Tab-separated table of C-alpha atoms and ligand atoms in Angstrom:
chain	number	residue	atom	x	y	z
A	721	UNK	CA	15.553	52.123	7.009
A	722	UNK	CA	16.687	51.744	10.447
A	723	UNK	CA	15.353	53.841	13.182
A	724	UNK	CA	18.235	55.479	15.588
A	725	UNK	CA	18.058	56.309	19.409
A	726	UNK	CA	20.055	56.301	22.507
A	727	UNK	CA	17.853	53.522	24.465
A	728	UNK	CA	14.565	51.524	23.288
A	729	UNK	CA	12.672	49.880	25.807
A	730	UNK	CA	10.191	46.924	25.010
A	731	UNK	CA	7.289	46.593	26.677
A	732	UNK	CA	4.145	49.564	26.906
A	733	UNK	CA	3.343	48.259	30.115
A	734	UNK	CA	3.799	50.709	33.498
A	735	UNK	CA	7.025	49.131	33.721
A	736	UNK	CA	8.067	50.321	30.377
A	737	UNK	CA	6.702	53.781	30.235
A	738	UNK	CA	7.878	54.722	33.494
A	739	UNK	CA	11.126	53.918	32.713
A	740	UNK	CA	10.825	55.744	29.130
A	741	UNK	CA	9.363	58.983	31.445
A	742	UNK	CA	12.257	58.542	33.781
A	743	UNK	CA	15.176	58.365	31.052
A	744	UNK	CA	13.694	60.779	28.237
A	745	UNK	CA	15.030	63.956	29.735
A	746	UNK	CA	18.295	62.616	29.788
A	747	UNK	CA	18.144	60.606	26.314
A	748	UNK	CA	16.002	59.954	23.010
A	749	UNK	CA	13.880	56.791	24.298
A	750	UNK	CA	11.603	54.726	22.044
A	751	UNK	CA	9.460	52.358	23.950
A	752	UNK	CA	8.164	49.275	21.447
A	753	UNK	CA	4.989	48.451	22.273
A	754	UNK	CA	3.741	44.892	20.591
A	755	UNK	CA	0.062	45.549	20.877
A	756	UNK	CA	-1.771	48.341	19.240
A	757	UNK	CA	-2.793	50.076	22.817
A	758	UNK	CA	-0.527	50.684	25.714
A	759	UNK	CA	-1.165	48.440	28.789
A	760	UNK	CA	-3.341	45.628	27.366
A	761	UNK	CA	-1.589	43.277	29.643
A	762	UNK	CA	-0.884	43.158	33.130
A	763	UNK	CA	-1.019	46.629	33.323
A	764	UNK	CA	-4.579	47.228	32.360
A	765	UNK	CA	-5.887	44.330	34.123
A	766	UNK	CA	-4.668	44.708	37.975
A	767	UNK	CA	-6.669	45.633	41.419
A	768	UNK	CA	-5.104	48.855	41.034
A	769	UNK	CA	-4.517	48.605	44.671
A	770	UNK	CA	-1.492	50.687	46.610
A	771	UNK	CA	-0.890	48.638	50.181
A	772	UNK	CA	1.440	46.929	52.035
A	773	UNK	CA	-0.078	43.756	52.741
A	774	UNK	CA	1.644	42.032	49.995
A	775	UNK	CA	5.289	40.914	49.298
A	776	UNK	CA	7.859	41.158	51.778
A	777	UNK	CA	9.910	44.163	53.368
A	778	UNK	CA	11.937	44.759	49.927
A	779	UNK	CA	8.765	45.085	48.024
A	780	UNK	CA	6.745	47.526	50.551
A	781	UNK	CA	10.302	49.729	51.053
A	782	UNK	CA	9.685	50.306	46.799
A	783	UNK	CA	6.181	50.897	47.823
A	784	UNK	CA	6.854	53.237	50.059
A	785	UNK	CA	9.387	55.029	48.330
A	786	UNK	CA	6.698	55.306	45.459
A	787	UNK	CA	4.191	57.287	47.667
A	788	UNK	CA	5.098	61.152	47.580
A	789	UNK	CA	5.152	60.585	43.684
A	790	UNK	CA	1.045	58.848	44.117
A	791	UNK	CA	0.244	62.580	46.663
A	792	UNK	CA	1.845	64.889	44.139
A	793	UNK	CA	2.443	63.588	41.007
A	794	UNK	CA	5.036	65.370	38.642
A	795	UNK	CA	2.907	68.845	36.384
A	796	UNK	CA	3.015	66.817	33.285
A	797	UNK	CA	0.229	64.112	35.296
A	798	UNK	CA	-1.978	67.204	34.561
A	799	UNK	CA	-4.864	67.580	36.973
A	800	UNK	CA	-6.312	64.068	37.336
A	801	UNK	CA	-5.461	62.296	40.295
A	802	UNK	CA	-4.099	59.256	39.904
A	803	UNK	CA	-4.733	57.751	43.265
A	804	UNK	CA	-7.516	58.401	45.614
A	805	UNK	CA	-7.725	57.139	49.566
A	806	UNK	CA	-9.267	53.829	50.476
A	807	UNK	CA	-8.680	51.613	53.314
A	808	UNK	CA	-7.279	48.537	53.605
A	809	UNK	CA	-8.370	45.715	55.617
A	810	UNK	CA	-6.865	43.073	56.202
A	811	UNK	CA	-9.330	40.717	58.335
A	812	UNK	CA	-8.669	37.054	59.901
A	813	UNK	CA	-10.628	33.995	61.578
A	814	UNK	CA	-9.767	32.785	65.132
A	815	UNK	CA	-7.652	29.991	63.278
A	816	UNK	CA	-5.587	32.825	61.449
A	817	UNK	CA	-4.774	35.156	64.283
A	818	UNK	CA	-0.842	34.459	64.499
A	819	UNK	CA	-0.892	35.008	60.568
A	820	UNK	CA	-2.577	38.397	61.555
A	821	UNK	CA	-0.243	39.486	63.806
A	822	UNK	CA	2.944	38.403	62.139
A	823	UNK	CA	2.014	40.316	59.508
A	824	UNK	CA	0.896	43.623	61.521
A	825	UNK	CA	4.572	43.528	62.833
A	826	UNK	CA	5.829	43.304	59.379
A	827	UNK	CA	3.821	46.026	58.164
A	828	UNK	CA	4.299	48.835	61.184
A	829	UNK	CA	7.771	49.750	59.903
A	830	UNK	CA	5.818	51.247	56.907
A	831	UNK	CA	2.362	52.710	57.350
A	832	UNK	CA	0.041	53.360	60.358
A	833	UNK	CA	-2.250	50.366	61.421
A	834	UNK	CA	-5.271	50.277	63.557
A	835	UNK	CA	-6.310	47.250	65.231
A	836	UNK	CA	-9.760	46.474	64.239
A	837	UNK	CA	-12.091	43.957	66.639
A	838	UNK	CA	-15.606	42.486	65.651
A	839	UNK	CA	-17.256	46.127	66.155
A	840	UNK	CA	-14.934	48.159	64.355
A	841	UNK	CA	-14.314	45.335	61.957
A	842	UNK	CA	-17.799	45.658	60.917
A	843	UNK	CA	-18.334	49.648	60.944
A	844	UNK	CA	-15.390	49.795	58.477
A	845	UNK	CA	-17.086	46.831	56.246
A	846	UNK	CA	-20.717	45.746	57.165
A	847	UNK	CA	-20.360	43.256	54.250
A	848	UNK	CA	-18.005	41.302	56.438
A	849	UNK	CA	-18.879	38.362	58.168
A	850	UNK	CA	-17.780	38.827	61.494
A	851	UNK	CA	-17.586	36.963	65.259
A	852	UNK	CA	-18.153	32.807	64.946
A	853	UNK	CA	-18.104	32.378	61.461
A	854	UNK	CA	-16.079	35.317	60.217
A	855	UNK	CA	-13.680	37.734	61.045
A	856	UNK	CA	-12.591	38.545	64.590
A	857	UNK	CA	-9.995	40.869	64.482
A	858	UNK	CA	-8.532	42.408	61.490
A	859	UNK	CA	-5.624	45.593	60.646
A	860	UNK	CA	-6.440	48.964	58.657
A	861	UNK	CA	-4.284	51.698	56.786
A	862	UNK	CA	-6.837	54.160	56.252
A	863	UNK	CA	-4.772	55.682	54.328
A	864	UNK	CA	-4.179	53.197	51.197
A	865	UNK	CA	-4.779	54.586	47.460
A	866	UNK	CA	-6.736	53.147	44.490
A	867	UNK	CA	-4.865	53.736	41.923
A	868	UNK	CA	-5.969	55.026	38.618
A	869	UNK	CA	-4.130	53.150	36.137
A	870	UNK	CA	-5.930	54.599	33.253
A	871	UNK	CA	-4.537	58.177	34.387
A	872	UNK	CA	-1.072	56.482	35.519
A	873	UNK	CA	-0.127	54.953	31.897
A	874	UNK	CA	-1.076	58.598	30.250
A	875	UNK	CA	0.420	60.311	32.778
A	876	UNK	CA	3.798	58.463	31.906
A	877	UNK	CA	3.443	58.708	28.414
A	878	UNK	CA	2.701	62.340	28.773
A	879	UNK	CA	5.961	62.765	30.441
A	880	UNK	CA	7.559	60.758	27.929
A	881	UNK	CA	6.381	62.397	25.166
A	882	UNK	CA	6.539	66.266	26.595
A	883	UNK	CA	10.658	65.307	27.015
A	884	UNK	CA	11.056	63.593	23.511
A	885	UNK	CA	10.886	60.299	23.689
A	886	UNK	CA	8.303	58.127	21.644
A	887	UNK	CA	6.220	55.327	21.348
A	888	UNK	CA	5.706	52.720	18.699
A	889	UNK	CA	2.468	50.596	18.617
A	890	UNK	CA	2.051	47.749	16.715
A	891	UNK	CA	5.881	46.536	17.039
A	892	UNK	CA	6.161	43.104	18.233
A	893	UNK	CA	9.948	42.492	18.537
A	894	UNK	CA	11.043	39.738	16.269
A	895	UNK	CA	14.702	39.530	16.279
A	896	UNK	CA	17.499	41.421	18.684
A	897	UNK	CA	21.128	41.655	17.589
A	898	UNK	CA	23.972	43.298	18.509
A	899	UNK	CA	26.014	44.881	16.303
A	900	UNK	CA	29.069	47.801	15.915
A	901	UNK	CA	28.049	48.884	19.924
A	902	UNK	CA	24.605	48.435	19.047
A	903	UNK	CA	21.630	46.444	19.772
A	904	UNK	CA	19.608	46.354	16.451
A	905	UNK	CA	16.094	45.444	16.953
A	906	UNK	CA	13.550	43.842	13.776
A	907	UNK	CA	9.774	43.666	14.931
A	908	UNK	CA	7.062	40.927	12.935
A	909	UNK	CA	6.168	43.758	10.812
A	910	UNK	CA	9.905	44.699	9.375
A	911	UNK	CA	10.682	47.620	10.946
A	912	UNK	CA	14.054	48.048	12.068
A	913	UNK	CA	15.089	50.024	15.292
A	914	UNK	CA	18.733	50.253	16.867
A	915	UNK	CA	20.213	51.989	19.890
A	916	UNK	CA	22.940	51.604	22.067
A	917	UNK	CA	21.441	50.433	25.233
A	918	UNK	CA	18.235	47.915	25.344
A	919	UNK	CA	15.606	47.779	28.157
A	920	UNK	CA	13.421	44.410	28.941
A	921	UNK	CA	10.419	45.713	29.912
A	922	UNK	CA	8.211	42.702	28.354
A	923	UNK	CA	6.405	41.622	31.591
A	924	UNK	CA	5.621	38.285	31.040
A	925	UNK	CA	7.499	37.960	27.570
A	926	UNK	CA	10.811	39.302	29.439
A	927	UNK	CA	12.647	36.034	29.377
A	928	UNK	CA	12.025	35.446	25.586
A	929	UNK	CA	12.549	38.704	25.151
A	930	UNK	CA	16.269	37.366	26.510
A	931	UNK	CA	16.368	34.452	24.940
A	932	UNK	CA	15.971	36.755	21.595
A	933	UNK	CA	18.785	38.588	22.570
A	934	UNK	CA	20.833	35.749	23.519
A	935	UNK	CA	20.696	36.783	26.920
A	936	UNK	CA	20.399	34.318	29.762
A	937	UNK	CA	17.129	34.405	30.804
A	938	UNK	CA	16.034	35.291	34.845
A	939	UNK	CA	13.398	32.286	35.135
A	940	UNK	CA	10.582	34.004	35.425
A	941	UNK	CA	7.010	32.747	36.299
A	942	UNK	CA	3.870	34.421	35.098
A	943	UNK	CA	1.231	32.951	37.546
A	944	UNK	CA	-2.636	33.726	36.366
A	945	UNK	CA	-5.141	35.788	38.876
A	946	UNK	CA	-8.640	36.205	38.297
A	947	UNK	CA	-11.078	38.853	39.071
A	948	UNK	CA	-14.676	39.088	38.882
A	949	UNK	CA	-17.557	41.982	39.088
A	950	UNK	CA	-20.588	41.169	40.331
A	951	UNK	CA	-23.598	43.510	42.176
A	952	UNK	CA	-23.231	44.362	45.601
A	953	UNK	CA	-26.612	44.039	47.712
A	954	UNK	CA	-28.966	46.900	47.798
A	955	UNK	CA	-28.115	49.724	49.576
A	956	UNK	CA	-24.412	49.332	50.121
A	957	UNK	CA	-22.356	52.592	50.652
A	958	UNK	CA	-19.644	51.597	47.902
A	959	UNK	CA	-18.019	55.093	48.471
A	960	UNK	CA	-16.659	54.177	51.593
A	961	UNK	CA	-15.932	50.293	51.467
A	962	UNK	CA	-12.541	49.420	51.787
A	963	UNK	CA	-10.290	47.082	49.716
A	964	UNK	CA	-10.387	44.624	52.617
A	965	UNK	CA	-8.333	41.276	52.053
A	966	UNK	CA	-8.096	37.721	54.299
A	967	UNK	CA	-4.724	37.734	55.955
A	968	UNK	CA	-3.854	34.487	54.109
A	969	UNK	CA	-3.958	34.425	50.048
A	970	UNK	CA	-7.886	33.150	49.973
A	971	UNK	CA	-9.727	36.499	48.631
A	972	UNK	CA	-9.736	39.864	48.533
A	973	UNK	CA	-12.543	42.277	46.958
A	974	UNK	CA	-13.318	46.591	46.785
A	975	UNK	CA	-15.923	48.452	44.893
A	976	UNK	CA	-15.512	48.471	40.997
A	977	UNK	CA	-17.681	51.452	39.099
A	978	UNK	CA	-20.788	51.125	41.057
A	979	UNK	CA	-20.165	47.433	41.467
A	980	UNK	CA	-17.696	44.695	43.665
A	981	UNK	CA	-14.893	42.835	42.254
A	982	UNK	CA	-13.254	39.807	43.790
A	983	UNK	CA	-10.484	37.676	43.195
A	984	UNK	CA	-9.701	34.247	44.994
A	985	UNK	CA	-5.950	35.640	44.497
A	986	UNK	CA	-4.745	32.503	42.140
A	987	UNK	CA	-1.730	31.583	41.081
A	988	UNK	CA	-2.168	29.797	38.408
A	989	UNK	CA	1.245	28.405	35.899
A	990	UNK	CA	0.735	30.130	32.652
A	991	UNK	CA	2.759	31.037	29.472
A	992	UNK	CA	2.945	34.540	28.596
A	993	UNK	CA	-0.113	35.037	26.933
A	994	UNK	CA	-3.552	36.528	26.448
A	995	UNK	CA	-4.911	35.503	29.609
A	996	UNK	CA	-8.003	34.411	30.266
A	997	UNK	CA	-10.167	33.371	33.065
A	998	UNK	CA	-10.421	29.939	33.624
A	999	UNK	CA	-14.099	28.500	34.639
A	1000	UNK	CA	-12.818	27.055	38.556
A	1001	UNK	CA	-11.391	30.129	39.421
A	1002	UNK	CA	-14.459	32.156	38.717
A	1003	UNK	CA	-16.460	29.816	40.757
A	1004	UNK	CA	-13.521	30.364	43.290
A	1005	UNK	CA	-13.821	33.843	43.454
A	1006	UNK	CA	-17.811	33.510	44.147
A	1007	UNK	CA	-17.489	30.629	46.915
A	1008	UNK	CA	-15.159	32.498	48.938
A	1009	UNK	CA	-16.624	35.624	48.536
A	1010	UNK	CA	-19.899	34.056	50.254
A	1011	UNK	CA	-17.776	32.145	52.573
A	1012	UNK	CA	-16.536	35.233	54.119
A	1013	UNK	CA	-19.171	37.920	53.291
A	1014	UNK	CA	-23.075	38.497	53.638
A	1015	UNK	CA	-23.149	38.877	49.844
A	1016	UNK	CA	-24.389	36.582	47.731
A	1017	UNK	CA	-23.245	36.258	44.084
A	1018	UNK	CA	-26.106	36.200	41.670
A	1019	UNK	CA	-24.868	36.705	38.709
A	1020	UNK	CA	-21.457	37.771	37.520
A	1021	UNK	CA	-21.090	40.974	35.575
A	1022	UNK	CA	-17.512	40.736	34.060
A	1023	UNK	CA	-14.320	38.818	34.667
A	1024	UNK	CA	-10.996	38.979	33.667
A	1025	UNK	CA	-7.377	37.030	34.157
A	1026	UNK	CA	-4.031	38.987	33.898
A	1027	UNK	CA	-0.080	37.530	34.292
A	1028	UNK	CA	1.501	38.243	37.720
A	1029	UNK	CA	5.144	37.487	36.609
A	1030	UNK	CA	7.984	36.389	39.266
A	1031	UNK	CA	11.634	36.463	39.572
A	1032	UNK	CA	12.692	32.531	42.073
A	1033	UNK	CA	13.045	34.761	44.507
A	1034	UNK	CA	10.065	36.829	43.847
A	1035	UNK	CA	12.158	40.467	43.824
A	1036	UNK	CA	12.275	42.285	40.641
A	1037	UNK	CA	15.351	41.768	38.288
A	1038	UNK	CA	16.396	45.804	37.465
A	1039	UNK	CA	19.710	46.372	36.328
A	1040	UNK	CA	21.998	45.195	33.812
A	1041	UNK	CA	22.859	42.049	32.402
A	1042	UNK	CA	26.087	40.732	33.559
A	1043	UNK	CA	26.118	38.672	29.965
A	1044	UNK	CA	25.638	40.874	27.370
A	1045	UNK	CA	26.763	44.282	26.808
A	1046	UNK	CA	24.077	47.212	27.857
A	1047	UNK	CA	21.019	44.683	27.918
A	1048	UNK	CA	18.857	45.817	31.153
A	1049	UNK	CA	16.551	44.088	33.016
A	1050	UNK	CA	12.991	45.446	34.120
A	1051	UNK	CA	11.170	42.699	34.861
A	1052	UNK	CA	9.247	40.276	37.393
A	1053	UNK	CA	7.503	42.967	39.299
A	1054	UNK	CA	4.649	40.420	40.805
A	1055	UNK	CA	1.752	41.708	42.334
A	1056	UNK	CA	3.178	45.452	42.873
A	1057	UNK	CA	3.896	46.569	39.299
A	1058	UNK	CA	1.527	49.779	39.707
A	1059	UNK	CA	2.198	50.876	43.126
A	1060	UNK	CA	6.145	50.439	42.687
A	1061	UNK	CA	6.382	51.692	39.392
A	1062	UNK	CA	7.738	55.631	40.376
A	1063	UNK	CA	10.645	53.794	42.612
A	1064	UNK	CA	11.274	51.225	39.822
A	1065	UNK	CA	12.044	53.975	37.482
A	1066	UNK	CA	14.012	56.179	39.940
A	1067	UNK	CA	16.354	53.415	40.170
A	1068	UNK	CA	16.437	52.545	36.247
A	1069	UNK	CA	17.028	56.478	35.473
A	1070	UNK	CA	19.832	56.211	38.444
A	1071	UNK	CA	21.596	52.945	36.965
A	1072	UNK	CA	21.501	54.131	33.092
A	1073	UNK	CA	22.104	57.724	33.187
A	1074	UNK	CA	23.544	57.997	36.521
A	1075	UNK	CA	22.098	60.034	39.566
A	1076	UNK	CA	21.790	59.912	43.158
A	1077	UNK	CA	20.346	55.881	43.995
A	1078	UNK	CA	17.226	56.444	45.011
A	1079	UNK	CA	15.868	54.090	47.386
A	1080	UNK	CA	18.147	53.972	50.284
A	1081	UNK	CA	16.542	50.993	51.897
A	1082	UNK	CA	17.180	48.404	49.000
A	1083	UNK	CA	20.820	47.979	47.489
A	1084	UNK	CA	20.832	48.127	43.883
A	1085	UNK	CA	22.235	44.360	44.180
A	1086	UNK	CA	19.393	42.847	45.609
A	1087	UNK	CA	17.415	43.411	42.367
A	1088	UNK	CA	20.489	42.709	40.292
A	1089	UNK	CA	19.495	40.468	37.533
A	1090	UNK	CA	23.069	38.428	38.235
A	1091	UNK	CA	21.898	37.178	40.895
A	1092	UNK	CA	19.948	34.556	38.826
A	1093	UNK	CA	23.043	33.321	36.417
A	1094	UNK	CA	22.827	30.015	37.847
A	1095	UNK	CA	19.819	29.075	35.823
A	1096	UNK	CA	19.928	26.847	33.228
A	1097	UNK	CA	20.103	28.379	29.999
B	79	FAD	C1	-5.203	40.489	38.659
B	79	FAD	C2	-4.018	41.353	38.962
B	79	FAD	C3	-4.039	42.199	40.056
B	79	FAD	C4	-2.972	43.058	40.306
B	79	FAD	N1	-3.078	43.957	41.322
B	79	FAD	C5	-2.107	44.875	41.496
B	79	FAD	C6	-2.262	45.906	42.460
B	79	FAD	O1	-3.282	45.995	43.137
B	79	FAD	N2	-1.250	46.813	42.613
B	79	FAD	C7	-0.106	46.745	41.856
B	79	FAD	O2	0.777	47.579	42.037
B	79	FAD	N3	0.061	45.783	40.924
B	79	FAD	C8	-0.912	44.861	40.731
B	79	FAD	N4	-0.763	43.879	39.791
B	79	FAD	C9	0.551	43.717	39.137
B	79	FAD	C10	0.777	44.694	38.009
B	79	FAD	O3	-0.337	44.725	37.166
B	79	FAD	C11	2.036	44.252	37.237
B	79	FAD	O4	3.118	44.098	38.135
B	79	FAD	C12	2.444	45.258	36.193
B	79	FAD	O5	1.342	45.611	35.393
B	79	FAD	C13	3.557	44.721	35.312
B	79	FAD	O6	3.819	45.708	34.335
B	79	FAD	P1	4.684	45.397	33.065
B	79	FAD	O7	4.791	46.658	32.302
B	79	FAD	O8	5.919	44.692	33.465
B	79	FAD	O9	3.848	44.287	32.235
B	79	FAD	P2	2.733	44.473	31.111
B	79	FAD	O10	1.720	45.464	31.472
B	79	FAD	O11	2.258	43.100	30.752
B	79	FAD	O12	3.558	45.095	29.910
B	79	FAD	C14	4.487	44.350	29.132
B	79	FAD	C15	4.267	44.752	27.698
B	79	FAD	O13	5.296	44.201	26.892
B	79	FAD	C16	4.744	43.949	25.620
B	79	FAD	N5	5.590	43.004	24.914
B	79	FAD	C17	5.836	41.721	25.256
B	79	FAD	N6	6.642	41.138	24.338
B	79	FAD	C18	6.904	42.094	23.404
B	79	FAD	C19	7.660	42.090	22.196
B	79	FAD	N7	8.315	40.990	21.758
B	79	FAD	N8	7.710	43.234	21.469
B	79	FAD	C20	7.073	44.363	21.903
B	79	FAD	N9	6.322	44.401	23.025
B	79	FAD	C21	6.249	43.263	23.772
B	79	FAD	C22	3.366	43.392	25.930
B	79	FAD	O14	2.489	43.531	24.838
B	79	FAD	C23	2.947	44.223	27.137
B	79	FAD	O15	2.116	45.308	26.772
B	79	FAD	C24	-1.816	43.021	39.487
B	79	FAD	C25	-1.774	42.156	38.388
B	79	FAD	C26	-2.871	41.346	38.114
B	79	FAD	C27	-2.817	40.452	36.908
């Protein structure tokens, strides 16, 4: 028996359950989900970090557009918050001071910065090395959010679910044809789902998910990053560290449950996969984080890799397929998949059902999946 709806989306990632929350009052949305447990992938394995220090002026005009919904979520959120204040720091060396202040005047337009020197630089984060062989000057938005992406996935799929729409586990799509107006969907396990309207929302998997289809794919790139937990030294007040970052892509580390993490922000080629930690990386993540703090790395607790996936030009691909009939893009959302996610779906909800656009700063065709026909097939 095939299943009937107005739009299935693949993917249970934050990409694709936003987008389900966004379109279920105005439709009957099934998101297919391959794994057994909603964000398994990227999703459940980010730095669950809401700045502005990464990407360029496209990405941080989502971010910022996806703020009020971080302060006041929508009732169906319940009572949880699902972001809660920490600064951001980003911190340079002598040698990196132009870096520092390129990027302050890229970042102004968007959130309030203080300039930080060696003093304040080291009230803010006394794990910090600071002055000859450390940081000299650095930027801060006290008013960044950690994200809670445990409460941000349920708090989609609450709002999914209180409008209608539903979720399949356990349905790893197969086979995608279209047929009579319809895309008809077959997962590994048999099932068989149709709808009028398809949304990629595969992260990693989005360009097979294409290829499936017979859809050109976008070229995307899932690039591997690393993070690792490991104790912080005695004493430290981990309630009021920040998420503090170099100004170039070297390392960046915040308290984790009583702990640190770290990353040596990789970006390493991958398939879309399972993806695990490689054994240099790990070591990376350590080195640096002694290179540029007082801590030293005894042992580490836990580590874990997750996709980062990217569009050529490293801006999402949202909107319809300009090859094939009602097939819509959500895909390549890098580094900022969490903190953009309540823009992204304004703007799906606006281009399938219709609606006021959104986010006035970006056009809708500067995330236009078109925009990438030219690659190869
Ligand atoms: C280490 C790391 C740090 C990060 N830090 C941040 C951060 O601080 N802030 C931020 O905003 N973002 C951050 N990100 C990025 C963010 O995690 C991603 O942009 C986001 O999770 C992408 O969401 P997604 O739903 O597209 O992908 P995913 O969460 O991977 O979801 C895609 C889903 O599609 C499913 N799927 C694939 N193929 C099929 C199929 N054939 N059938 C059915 N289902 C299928 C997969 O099982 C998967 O669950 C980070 C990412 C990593 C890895």
């Amino acid at each position: 028996m095939t299943q009937t709806d107005d739009i299935l989306v693949i993917g249970g990632g934050v990409a694709g359950l936003s987008a389900a929350a966004a379109l279920a009052a105005s439709a009957k949305v099934r998101v297919l989900e391959a794994e057994e447990q909603i964000g398994v992938h990227s999703s459940g394995r980010s730095a669950t970090m809401f700045h502005y220090a990464l990407g360029d002026a496209l990405i941080r005009a989502l971010t910022l557009a996806s703020r009020a919904f971080f302060d006041q979520p929508p009732e169906a959120f319940g009572d949880t918050p699902i972001g809660r204040r920490m600064a951001v720091l980003v911190h340079a060396r002598e040698d990196e001071l132009v870096a520092l202040d390129a990027l302050e005047a890229e970042i102004a337009p968007f959130a309030e910065l203080d300039r930080l020197d060696q003093g304040a630089i080291a009230a803010l984060c006394p794990l910090l090395r600071v002055g000859d062989d450390g940081a000299v000057a650095a930027i801060a938005d006290m008013n960044g959010l950690r994200i809670d992406q445990h409460a941000l996935l349920q708090g989609y799929w609450r709002t999914m679910r209180s409008a209608g729409a539903e979720l399949t586990t356990g349905a790893r799509v197969s086979g995608i044809a279209r047929d009579g107006g319809s895309w008809c969907v077959t997962t590994t396990a048999g099932e068989r789902f149709s709808a009028p309207i398809l949304v990629n929302a595969a992260g990693a998997w989005a360009d097979q998910v294409a290829l499936l289809a017979g859809v050109r794919r976008v070229g995307l790139r899932p690039l591997r990053r690393t993070i690792i937990t490991f104790d912080a030294p005695a004493g430290t007040d981990l309630d009021h560290l920040p998420f503090a970052k170099t100004v170039g892509d070297d390392l960046y580390f915040a308290p984790e449950s009583g702990r640190l993490f770290a990353s040596p922000m990789d970006e390493g080629d991958s398939e879309p996969c399972d993806s695990q930690p490689e054994e240099y990386d790990i070591a990376l993540a350590a080195f640096r984080m002694e290179e540029r703090t007082h801590v030293t790395v005894k042992a580490i607790h836990s580590r874990w890799a997750g996709l980062r996936s990217f569009t050529p030009d490293r801006h999402p691909a949202v909107g319809f397929a300009s090859d094939a009939e009602n097939f819509f893009w959500l895909a390549g959302q890098g580094g900022a998949g969490l903190q953009t996610s309540p823009a992204m779906a304004a703007i799906v909800a606006s281009l399938i059902v219709g609606g006021d656009w959104p986010v006035a700063a970006v056009a809708a065709d500067r995330l236009s999946p078109g925009r990438f026909l030219r690659q190869p097939a």
